[in-house]
PDB file of C-alpha atoms and ligand atoms in Angstrom:
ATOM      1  CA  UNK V  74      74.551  75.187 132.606  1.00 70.00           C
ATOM      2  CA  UNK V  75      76.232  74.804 129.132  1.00 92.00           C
ATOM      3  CA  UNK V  76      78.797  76.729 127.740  1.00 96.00           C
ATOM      4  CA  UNK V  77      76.700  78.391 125.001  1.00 97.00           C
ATOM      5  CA  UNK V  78      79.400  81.088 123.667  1.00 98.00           C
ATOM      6  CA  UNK V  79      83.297  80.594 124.037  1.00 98.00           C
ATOM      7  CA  UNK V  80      86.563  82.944 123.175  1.00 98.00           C
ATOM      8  CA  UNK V  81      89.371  81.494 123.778  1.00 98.00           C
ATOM      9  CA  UNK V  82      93.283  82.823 123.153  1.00 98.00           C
ATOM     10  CA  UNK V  83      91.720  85.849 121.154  1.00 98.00           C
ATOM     11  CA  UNK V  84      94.334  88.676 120.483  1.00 98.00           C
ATOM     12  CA  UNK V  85      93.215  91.055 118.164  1.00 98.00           C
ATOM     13  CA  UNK V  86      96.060  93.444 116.347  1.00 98.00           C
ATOM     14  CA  UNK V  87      93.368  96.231 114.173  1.00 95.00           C
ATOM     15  CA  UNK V  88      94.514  96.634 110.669  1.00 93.00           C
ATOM     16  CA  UNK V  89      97.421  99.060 110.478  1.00 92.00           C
ATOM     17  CA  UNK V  90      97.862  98.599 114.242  1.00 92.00           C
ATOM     18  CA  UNK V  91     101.145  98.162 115.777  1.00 92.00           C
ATOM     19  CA  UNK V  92      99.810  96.753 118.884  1.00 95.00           C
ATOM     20  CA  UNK V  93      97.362  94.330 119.944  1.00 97.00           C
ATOM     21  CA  UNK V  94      94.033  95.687 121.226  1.00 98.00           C
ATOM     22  CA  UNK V  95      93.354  92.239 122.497  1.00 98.00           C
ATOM     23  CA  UNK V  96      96.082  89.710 123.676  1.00 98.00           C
ATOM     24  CA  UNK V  97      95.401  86.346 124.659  1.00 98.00           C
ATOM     25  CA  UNK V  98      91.978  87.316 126.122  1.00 98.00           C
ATOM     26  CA  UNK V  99      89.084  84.450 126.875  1.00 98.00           C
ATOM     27  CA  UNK V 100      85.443  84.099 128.365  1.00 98.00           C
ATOM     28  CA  UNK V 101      82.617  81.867 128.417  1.00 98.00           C
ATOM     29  CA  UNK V 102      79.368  82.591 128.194  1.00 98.00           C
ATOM     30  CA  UNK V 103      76.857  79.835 130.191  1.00 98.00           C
ATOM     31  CA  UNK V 104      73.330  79.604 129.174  1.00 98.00           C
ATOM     32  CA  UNK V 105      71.524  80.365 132.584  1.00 98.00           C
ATOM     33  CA  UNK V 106      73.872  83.023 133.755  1.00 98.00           C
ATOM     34  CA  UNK V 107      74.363  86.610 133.238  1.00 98.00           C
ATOM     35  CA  UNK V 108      77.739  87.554 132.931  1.00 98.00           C
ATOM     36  CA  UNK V 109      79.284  90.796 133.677  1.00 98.00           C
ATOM     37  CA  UNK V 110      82.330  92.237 131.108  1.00 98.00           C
ATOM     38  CA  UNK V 111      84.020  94.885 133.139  1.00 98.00           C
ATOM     39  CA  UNK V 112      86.972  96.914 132.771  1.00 98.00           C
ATOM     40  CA  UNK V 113      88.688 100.384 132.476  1.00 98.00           C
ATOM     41  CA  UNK V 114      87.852 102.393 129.134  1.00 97.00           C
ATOM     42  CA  UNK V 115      90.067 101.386 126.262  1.00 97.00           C
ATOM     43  CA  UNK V 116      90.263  97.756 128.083  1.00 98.00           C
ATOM     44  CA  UNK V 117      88.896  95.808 125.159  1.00 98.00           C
ATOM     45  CA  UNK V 118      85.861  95.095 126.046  1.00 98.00           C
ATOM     46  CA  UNK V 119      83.510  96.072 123.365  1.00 97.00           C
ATOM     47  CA  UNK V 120      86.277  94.731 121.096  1.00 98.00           C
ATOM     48  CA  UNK V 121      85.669  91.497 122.698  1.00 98.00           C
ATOM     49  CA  UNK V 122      82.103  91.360 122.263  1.00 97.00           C
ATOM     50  CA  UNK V 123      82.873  92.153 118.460  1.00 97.00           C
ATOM     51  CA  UNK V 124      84.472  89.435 118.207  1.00 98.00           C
ATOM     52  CA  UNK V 125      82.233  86.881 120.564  1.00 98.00           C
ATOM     53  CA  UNK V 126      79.130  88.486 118.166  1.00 97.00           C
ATOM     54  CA  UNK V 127      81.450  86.984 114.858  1.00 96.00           C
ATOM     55  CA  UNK V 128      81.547  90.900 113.751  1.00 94.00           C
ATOM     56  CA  UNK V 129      85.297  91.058 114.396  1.00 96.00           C
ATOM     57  CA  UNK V 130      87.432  88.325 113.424  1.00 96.00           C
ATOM     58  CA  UNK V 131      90.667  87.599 115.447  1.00 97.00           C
ATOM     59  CA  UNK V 132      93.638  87.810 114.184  1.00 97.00           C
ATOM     60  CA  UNK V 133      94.657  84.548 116.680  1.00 98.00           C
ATOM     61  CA  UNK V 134      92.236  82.436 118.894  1.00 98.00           C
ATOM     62  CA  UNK V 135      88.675  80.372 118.558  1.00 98.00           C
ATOM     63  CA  UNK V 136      85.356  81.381 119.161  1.00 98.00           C
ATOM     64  CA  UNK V 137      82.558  78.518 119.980  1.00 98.00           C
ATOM     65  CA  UNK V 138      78.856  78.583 119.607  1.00 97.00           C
ATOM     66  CA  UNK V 139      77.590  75.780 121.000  1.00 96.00           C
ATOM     67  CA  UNK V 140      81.035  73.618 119.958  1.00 94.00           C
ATOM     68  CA  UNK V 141      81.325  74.845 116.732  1.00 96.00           C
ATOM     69  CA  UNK V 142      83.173  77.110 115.109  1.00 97.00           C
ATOM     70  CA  UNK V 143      81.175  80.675 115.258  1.00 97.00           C
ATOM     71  CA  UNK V 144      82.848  81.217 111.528  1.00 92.00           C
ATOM     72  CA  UNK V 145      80.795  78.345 110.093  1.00 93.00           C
ATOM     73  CA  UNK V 146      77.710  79.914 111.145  1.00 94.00           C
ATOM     74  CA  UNK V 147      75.778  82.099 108.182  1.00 93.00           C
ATOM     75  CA  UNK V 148      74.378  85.329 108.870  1.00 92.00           C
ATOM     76  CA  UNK V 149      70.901  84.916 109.190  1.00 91.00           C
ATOM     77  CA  UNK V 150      71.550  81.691 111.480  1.00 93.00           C
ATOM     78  CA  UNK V 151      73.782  83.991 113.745  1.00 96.00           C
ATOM     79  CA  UNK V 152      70.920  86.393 114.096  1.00 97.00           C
ATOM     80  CA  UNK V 153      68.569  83.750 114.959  1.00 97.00           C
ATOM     81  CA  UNK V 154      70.817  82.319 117.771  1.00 97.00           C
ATOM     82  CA  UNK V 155      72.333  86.051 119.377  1.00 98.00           C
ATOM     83  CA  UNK V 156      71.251  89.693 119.159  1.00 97.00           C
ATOM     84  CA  UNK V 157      74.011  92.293 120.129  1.00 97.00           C
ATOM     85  CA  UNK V 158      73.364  95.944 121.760  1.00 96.00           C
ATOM     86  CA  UNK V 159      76.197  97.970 120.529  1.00 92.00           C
ATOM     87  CA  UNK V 160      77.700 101.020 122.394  1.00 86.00           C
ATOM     88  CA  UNK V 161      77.112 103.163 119.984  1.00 81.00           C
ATOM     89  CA  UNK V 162      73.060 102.405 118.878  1.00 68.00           C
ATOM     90  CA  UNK V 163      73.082 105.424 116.943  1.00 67.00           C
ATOM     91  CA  UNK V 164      69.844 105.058 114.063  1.00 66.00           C
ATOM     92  CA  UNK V 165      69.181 108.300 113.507  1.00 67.00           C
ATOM     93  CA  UNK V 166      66.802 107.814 110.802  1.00 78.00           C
ATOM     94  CA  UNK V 167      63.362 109.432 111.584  1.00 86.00           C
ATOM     95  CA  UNK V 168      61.980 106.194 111.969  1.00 93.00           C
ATOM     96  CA  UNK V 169      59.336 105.349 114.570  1.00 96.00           C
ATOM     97  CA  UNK V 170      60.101 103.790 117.284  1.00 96.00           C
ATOM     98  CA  UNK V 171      57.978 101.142 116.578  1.00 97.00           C
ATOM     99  CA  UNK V 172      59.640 100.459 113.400  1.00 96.00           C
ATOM    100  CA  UNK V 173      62.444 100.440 114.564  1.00 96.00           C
ATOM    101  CA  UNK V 174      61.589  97.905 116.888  1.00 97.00           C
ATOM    102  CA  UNK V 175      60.029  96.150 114.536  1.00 97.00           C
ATOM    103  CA  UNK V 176      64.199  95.541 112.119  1.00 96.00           C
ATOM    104  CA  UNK V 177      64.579  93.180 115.113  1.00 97.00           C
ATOM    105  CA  UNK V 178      62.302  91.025 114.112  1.00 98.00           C
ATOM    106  CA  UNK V 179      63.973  90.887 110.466  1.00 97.00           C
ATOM    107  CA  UNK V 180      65.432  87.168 110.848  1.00 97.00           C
ATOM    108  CA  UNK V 181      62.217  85.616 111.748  1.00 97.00           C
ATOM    109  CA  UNK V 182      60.865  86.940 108.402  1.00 95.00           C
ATOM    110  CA  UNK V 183      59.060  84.204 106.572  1.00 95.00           C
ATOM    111  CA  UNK V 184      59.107  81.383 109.423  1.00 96.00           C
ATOM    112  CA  UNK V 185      56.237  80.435 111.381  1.00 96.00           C
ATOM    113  CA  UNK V 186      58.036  82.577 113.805  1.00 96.00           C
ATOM    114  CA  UNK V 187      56.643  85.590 112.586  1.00 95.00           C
ATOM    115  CA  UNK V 188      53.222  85.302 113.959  1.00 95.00           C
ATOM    116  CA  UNK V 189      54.362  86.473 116.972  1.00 96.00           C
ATOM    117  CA  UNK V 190      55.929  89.595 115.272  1.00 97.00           C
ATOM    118  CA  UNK V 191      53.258  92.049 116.654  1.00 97.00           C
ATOM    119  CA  UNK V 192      53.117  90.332 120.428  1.00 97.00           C
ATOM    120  CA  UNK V 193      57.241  90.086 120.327  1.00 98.00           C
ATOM    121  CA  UNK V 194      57.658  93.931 119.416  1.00 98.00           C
ATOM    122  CA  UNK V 195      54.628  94.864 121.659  1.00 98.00           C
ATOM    123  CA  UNK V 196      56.433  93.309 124.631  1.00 97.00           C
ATOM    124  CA  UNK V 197      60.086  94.621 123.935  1.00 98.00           C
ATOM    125  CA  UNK V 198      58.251  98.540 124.043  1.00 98.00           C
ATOM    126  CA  UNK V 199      56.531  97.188 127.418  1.00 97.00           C
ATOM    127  CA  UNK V 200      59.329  95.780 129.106  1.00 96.00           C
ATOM    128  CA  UNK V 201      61.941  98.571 128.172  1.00 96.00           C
ATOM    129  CA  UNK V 202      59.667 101.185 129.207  1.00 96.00           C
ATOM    130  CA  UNK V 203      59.250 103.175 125.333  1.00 97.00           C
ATOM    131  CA  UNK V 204      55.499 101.893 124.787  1.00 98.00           C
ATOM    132  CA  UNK V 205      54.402 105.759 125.339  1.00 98.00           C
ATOM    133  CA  UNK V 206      56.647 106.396 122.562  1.00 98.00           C
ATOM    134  CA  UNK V 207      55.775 103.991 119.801  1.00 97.00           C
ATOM    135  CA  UNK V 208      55.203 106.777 117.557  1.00 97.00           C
ATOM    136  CA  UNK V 209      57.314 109.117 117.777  1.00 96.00           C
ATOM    137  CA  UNK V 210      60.755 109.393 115.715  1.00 94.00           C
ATOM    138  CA  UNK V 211      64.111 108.633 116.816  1.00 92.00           C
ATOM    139  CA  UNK V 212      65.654 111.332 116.849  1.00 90.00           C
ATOM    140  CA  UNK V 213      63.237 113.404 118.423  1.00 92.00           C
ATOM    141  CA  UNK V 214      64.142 111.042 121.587  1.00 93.00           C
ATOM    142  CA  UNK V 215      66.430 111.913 124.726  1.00 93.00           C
ATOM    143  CA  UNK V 216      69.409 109.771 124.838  1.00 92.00           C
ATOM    144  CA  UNK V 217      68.074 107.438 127.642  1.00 94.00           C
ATOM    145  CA  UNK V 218      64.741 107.267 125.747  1.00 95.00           C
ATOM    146  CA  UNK V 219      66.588 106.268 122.079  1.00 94.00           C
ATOM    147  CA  UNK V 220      69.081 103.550 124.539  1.00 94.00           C
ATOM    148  CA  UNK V 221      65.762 102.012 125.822  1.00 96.00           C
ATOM    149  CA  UNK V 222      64.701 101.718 122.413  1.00 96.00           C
ATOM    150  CA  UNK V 223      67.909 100.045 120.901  1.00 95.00           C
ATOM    151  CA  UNK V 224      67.226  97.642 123.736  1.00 96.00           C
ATOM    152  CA  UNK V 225      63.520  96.452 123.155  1.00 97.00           C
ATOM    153  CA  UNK V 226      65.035  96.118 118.796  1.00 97.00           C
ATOM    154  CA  UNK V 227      67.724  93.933 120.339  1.00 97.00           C
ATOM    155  CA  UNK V 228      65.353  92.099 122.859  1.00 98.00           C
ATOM    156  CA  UNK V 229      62.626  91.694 119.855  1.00 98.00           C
ATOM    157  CA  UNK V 230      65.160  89.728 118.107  1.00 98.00           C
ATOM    158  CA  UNK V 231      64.485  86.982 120.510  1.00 97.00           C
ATOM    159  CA  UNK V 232      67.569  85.124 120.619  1.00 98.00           C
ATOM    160  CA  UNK V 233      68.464  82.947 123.620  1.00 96.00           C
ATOM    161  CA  UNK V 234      72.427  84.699 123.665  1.00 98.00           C
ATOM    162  CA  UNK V 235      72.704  88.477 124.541  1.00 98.00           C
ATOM    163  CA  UNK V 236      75.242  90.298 124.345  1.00 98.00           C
ATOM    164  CA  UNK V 237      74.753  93.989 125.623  1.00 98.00           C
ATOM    165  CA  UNK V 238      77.588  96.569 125.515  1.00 97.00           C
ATOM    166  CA  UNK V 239      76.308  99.605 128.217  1.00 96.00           C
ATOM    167  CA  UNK V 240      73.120  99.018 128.339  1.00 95.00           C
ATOM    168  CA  UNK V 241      72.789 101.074 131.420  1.00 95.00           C
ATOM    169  CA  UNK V 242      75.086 103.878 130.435  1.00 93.00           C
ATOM    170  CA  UNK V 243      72.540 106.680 129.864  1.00 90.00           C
ATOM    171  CA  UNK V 244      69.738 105.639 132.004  1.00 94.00           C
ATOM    172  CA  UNK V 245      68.472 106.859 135.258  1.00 95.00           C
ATOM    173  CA  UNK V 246      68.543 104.795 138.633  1.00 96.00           C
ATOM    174  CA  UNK V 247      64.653 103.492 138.022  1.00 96.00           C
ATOM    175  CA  UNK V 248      65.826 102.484 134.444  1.00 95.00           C
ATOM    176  CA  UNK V 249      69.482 100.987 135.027  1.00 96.00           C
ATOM    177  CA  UNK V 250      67.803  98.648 137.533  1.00 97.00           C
ATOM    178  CA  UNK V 251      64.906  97.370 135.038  1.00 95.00           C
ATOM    179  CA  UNK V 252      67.537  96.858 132.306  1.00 96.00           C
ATOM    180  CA  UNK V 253      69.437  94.764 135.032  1.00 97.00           C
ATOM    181  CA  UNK V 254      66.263  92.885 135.794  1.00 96.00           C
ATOM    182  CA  UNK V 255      65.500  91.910 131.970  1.00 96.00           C
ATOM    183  CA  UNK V 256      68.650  90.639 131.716  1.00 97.00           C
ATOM    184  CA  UNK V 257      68.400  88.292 135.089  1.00 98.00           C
ATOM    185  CA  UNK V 258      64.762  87.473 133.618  1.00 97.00           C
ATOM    186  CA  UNK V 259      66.325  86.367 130.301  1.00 97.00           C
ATOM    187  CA  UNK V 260      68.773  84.555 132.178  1.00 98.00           C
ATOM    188  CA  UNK V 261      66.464  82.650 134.143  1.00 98.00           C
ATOM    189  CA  UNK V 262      64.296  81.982 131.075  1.00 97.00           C
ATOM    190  CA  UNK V 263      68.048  80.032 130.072  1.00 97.00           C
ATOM    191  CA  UNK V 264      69.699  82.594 127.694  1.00 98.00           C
ATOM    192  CA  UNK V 265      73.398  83.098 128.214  1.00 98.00           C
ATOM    193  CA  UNK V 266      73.433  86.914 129.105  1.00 98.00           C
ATOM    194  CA  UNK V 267      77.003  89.377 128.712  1.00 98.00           C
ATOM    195  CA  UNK V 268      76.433  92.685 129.646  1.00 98.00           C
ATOM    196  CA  UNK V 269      79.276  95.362 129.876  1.00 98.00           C
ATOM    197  CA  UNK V 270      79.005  97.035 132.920  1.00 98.00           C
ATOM    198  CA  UNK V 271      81.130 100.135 134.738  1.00 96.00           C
ATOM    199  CA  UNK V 272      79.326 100.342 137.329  1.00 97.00           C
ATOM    200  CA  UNK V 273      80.683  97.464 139.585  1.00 98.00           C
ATOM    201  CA  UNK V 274      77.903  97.372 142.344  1.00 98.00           C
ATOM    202  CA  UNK V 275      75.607  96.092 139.452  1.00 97.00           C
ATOM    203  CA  UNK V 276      78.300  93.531 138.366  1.00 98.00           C
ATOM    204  CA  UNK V 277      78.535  92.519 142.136  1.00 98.00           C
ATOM    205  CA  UNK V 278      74.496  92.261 142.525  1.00 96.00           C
ATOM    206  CA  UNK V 279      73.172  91.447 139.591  1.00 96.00           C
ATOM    207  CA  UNK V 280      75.992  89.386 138.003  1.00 98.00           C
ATOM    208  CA  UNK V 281      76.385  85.510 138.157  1.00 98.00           C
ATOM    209  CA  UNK V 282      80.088  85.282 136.767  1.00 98.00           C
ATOM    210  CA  UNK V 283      82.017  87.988 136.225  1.00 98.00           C
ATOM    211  CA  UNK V 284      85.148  88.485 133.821  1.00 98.00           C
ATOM    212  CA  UNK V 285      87.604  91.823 134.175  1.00 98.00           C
ATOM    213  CA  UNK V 286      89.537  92.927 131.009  1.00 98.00           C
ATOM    214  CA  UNK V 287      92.475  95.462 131.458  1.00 98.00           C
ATOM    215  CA  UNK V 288      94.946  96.549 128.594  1.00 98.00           C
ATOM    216  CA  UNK V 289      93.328  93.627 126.496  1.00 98.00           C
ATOM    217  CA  UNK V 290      93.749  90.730 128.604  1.00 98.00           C
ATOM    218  CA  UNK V 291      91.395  88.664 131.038  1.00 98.00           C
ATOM    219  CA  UNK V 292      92.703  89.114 134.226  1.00 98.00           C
ATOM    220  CA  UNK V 293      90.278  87.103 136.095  1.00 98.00           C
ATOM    221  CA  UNK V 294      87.156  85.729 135.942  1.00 98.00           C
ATOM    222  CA  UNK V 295      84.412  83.599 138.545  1.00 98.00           C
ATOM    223  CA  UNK V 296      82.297  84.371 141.202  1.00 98.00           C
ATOM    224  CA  UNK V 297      81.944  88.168 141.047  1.00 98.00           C
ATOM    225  CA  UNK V 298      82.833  88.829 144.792  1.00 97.00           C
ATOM    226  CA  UNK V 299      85.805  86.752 144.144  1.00 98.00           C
ATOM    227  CA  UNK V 300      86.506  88.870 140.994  1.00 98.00           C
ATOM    228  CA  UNK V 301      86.551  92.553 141.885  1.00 98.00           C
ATOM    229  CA  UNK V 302      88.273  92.480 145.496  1.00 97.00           C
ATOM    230  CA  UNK V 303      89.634  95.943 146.470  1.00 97.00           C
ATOM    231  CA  UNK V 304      93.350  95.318 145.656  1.00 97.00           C
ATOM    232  CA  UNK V 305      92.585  93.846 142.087  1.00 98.00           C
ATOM    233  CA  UNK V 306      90.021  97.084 141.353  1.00 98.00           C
ATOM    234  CA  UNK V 307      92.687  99.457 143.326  1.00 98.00           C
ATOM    235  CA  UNK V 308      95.269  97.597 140.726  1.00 98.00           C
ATOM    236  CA  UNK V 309      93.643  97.405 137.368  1.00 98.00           C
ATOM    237  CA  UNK V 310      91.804 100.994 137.656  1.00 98.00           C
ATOM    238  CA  UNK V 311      94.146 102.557 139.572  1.00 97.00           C
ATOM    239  CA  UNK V 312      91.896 104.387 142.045  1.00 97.00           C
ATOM    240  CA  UNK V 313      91.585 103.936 145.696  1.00 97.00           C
ATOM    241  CA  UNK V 314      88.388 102.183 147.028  1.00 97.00           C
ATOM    242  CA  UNK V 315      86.300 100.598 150.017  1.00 96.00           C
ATOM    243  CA  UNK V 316      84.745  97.194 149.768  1.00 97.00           C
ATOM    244  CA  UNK V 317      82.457  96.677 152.763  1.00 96.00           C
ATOM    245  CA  UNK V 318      79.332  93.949 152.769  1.00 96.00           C
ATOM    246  CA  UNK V 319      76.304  96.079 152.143  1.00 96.00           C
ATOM    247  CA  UNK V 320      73.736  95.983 155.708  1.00 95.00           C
ATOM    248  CA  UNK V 321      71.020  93.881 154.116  1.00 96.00           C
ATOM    249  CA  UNK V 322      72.312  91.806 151.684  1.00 94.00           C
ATOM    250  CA  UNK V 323      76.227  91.111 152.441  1.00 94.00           C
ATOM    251  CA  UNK V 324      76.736  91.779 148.984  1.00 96.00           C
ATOM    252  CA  UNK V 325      80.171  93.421 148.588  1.00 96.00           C
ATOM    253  CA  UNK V 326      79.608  97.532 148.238  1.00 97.00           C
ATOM    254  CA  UNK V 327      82.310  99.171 146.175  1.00 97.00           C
ATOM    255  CA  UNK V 328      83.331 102.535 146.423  1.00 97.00           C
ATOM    256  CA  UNK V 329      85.462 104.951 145.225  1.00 96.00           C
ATOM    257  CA  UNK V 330      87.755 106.561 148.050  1.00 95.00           C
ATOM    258  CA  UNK V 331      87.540 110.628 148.462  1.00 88.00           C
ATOM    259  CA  UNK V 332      89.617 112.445 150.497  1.00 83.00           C
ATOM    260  CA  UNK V 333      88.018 113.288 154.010  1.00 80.00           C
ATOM    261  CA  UNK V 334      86.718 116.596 155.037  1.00 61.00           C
ATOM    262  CA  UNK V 335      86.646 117.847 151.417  1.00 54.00           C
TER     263      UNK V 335
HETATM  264  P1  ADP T 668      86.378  99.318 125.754  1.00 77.28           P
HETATM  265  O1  ADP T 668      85.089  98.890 125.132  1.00 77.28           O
HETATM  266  O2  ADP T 668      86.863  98.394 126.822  1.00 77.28           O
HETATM  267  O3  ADP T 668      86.352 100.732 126.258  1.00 77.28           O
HETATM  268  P2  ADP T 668      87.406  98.985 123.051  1.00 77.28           P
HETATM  269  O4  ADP T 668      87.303  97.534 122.819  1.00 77.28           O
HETATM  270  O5  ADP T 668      86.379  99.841 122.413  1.00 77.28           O
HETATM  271  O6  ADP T 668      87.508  99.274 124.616  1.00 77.28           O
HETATM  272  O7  ADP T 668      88.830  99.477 122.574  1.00 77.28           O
HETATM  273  C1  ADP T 668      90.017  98.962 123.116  1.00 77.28           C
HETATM  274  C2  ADP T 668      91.198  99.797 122.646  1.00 77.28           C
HETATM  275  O8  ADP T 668      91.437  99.524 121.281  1.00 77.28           O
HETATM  276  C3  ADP T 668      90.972 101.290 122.752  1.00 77.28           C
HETATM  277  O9  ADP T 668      92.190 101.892 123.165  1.00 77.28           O
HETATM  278  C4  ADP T 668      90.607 101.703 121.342  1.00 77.28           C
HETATM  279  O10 ADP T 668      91.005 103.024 121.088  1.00 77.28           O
HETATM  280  C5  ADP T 668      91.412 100.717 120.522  1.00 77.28           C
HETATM  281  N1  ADP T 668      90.819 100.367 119.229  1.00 77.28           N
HETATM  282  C6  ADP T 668      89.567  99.892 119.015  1.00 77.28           C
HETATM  283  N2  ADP T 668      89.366  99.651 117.694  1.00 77.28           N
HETATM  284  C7  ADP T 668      90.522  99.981 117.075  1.00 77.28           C
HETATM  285  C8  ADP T 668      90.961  99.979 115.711  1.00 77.28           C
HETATM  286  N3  ADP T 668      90.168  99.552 114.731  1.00 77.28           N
HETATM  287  N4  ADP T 668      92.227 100.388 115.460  1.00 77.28           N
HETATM  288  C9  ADP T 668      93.043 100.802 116.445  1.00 77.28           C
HETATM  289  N5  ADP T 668      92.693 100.835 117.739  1.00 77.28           N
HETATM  290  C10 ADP T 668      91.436 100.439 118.056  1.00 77.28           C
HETATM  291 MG1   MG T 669      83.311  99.839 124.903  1.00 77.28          MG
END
């Protein structure tokens, strides 16, 4: 599939900063495929997708949407074409959650695009799991239940490039795994899908490329059994592991290594 979002040579030094936070770092993001962002905290990651999402510019490098230059790109195009879940989703407005919701639909305002408004948002609260919610207020919500509903905004937005930082970070088991199957179903519908992950079984099962960031540089990226191997995870986080193909699927099984007998 096409190359739909591209970094490339991106090193990021923050105002003030002595030191990049980013150095040299690049990934591509292929409509069809959900790709996995993983990495240790403080890697870069959510950095990078600042900067793939044209919220961060670099202070070297290129970013690409769809061979052009991402900086060209106005606003309200931008927000047509990708829709970004960011780590910290915190609206904490009492708004419902229906209105909230409801901001993702803001680009589509006055196209023939906003028929769909009510189906679109009615959808996002189905498929995330919050329709039992619709009326209540944000911050009246658990943390899982307000992450859930930062999801269905972003997913409302209906934009055929994702880009979701944590998605899964506050959710139970039953929830991680539906957020992991939204983003395969939007893959397979064509979007190009990033999703920062820490939990690398998900980036080995659910993932279709997978790029690993460490102290602000790509140090590999492919085929996500070819990507997180025991010695590179033992190397970048620094933690002893086992890798051993899971019983059913073959599907490398990662985990962390505890001493025996305690
Ligand atoms: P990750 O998402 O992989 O955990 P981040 O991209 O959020 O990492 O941050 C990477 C590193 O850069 C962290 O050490 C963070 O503290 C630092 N950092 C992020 N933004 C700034 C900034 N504006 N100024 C200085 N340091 C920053
Ligand atoms: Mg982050």
């Amino acid at each position: 599939m096409s190359v739909r979002l591209e970094a490339r040579g991106i090193t990021v030094v923050p105002e003030g900063a002595r030191h990049p936070i980013l150095t040299n770092a690049t990934v591509s993001l292929h409509g069809g495929e959900v790709h996995a962002l993983v990495g240790p905290n403080g890697a870069g990651k959510s950095t990078l997708f600042g900067v793939l999402a044209g919220d961060i510019r670099p202070t070297e490098g290129d970013v690409d949407l769809d061979e052009a230059p991402l900086g060209d790109r106005r606003a309200r195009d931008l927000a047509r074409v990708r829709a970004v879940l960011l780590q910290q989703n915190a609206v904490s407005f009492p708004f419902t959650v229906t209105q909230v919701v409801e901001m993702g639909r803001a680009p589509w305002v006055r196209t023939e695009h906003a028929a769909d408004d009510d189906e679109i948002v009615r959808r996002a609260l189905t498929d995330t799991d919050v329709a039992h919610l619709a009326h209540r207020t944000l911050p009246s919500l658990s943390g899982g239940e307000r992450a859930r509903v930062a999801l269905a905004r972003v997913l409302a937005q209906s934009t055929d490039i994702l880009l979701l930082d944590e998605p899964t970070a506050a959710l139970d088991l039953r929830h991680q795994e539906e957020v992991l199957a939204i983003a395969r179903r939007r893959a397979a519908d064509g979007a190009a899908v990033a999703v920062v992950l820490h939990d690398l079984n998900a980036a080995l099962s659910t993932a279709d490329r997978v790029t690993l960031l460490a102290d602000g540089r790509t140090v590999a990226t492919g085929h996500p059994a070819d990507v997180l191997t025991a010695r590179r995870i033992e190397d970048v986080y620094d933690q002893p592991v086992d890798v051993f193909p899971h019983p059913v699927t073959g599907v490398p099984v990662v985990t962390a290594r505890r001493p025996s007998g305690s």
